[in-house]
Amino acid sequence: MHSSDFGKDFLWGVATAAAQIEGAANTHGKGPSIWDTFSKRSGKIKKGHHPTEACDFYHRYQEDVSLVKALGFTVFRFSIAWSRIFPLGNGALNNEGVLFYHHVIDECLQQGLVPMVTLYHWDLPEALSKEGGWTAYAINSVFNDYVLFCAKEYGEKVKHWIVINEPFGFTSLGYMLGVHAPGQTGVHNFFDAALHTAIAQADGAKILRAEVKDAIIGTAFSCSEIIPYTQSSQDLTAAKRVDVLMNRFFLEPVLGMGFPTADWEVLEKFSISHSTWRHQERMKFDFDFVGVQNYFPLVIKYNAFIPVVQAWEVKAKNRKVPHTAMGWEINADSFYRIIKQFAAYPQVKNIIVTENGAAFHDKVIDGKIDDPERTEYFKAYLAEMLKAKNEGVNITGYLAWTLMDNFEWAEGYQARFGIVHNDFKTQQRTIKQSGYWWQEFLSK
Ligand code: BGC
């Protein structure tokens, strides 16, 4: 398998996110984000880590963009930290922050890389969170102001946009389970946040469409093939509920289908169907591409003790199947199947895999960062993606997660996903063997 098997215009890139790499979290005019405050709460992030310095990308972006280029990629995906532009979320502007993203974009363009910009990758300005954040309807108008500003400011130079990164990821972990910022819990918080996020996703896209000439607009969904533990009717229906939540809940409103209430009556209880009716048109947008982000499948078993969803994950390690350092099952076939599941919607006309990758306990052997498992992971997942593509799925790009080891949210700096190793004490970057594999792969 060579990269040329995917066609000459195929986009190959690496993906990153502001809060995970930038650092300079409380300096250079940036306002605090919910991750800056959440990481100060005891016990929330492993080992008490915080994103204050991260990879210091703020000062090292030239070196890092050069690395992306040297590895042979053509796309660099990064996100804008909302509170670096608007320290309080709206109102006063931080000019230094505005300039910073110009510098990053210019650096990409000068090196011949396509900048792909994510507008929201989980780092809500803290000031907005105090006013209810994603659970408050007021978030929609300030989000739109922020998007409008970015579209006008950077739209001449940036054509590839991702409105929101993984709506299910941050609304479930941050507003229902409380394990991500802002640490809120409860099903009602989740459904409120979900509704406003679904609206923001389409509103943001419409603003980009109106403001940016020749924009290529996408939004990025997390997804996982859902496999029932047994064929019992209880396990089958539990798996179906999880599929509704994890794979369909945010995608179908975009496609004009509304929230998938018909397949799970409980959603009606949370007035989701009523909201759908009110906002159905507003949540719809004809995206130029759908971003698919996949890491693992989930095996699901019925469990009456779990509120609402009544389902439970049977972990990979308990099933004794290969898994990453995160405990996530390695299963490339399931990547193929979830791509097909997304591609089966006639309204999905183009898929870009906007994230895929794995964390492992990398070893240093003879001064080299040896990570054969990561290379094998990429090879296997890419082969399955090629299979889907050869069967006619319109996949036009793939972005590896991620350029370098970084702040992995609640896991802190321990979980390493990079194809470049980062020493967080010295900020020394070292290309891993998987990075060299990518370089070789992309050269053919
Ligand atoms: C997120 C990334 C994250 C990665 C690995 C995705 O859900 O978009 O920010 O680091 O998964 O956990």
mmCIF file of C-alpha atoms and ligand atoms in Angstrom, residues 20 121-122 165-166 293 295 328 355 401 408-409 417, ligand 1:
data_model
loop_
_atom_site.group_PDB
_atom_site.id
_atom_site.type_symbol
_atom_site.label_atom_id
_atom_site.label_comp_id
_atom_site.label_asym_id
_atom_site.label_seq_id
_atom_site.Cartn_x
_atom_site.Cartn_y
_atom_site.Cartn_z
ATOM 1 C CA GLN A 20 -3.561 20.411 23.854
ATOM 2 C CA HIS A 121 -12.104 22.134 20.008
ATOM 3 C CA TRP A 122 -13.495 22.069 23.559
ATOM 4 C CA ASN A 165 -14.870 18.997 17.069
ATOM 5 C CA GLU A 166 -16.810 15.994 18.334
ATOM 6 C CA GLN A 293 -13.083 10.538 13.878
ATOM 7 C CA TYR A 295 -10.423 5.264 17.406
ATOM 8 C CA TRP A 328 -9.199 1.130 23.470
ATOM 9 C CA GLU A 355 -8.765 12.080 13.336
ATOM 10 C CA TRP A 401 -4.037 12.096 15.467
ATOM 11 C CA GLU A 408 -4.473 14.526 26.507
ATOM 12 C CA TRP A 409 -7.335 16.144 28.462
ATOM 13 C CA PHE A 417 -0.610 9.815 20.797
HETATM 14 C C1 BGC B 1 -10.261 14.423 20.391
HETATM 15 C C2 BGC B 1 -8.815 14.756 20.652
HETATM 16 C C3 BGC B 1 -8.219 13.707 21.581
HETATM 17 C C4 BGC B 1 -8.265 12.374 20.882
HETATM 18 C C5 BGC B 1 -7.658 11.225 21.665
HETATM 19 C C6 BGC B 1 -10.510 12.961 20.129
HETATM 20 O O1 BGC B 1 -11.657 12.594 20.754
HETATM 21 O O2 BGC B 1 -10.783 15.229 19.373
HETATM 22 O O3 BGC B 1 -8.736 16.036 21.174
HETATM 23 O O4 BGC B 1 -6.946 14.005 22.027
HETATM 24 O O5 BGC B 1 -9.605 12.052 20.632
HETATM 25 O O6 BGC B 1 -8.328 11.021 22.856
#
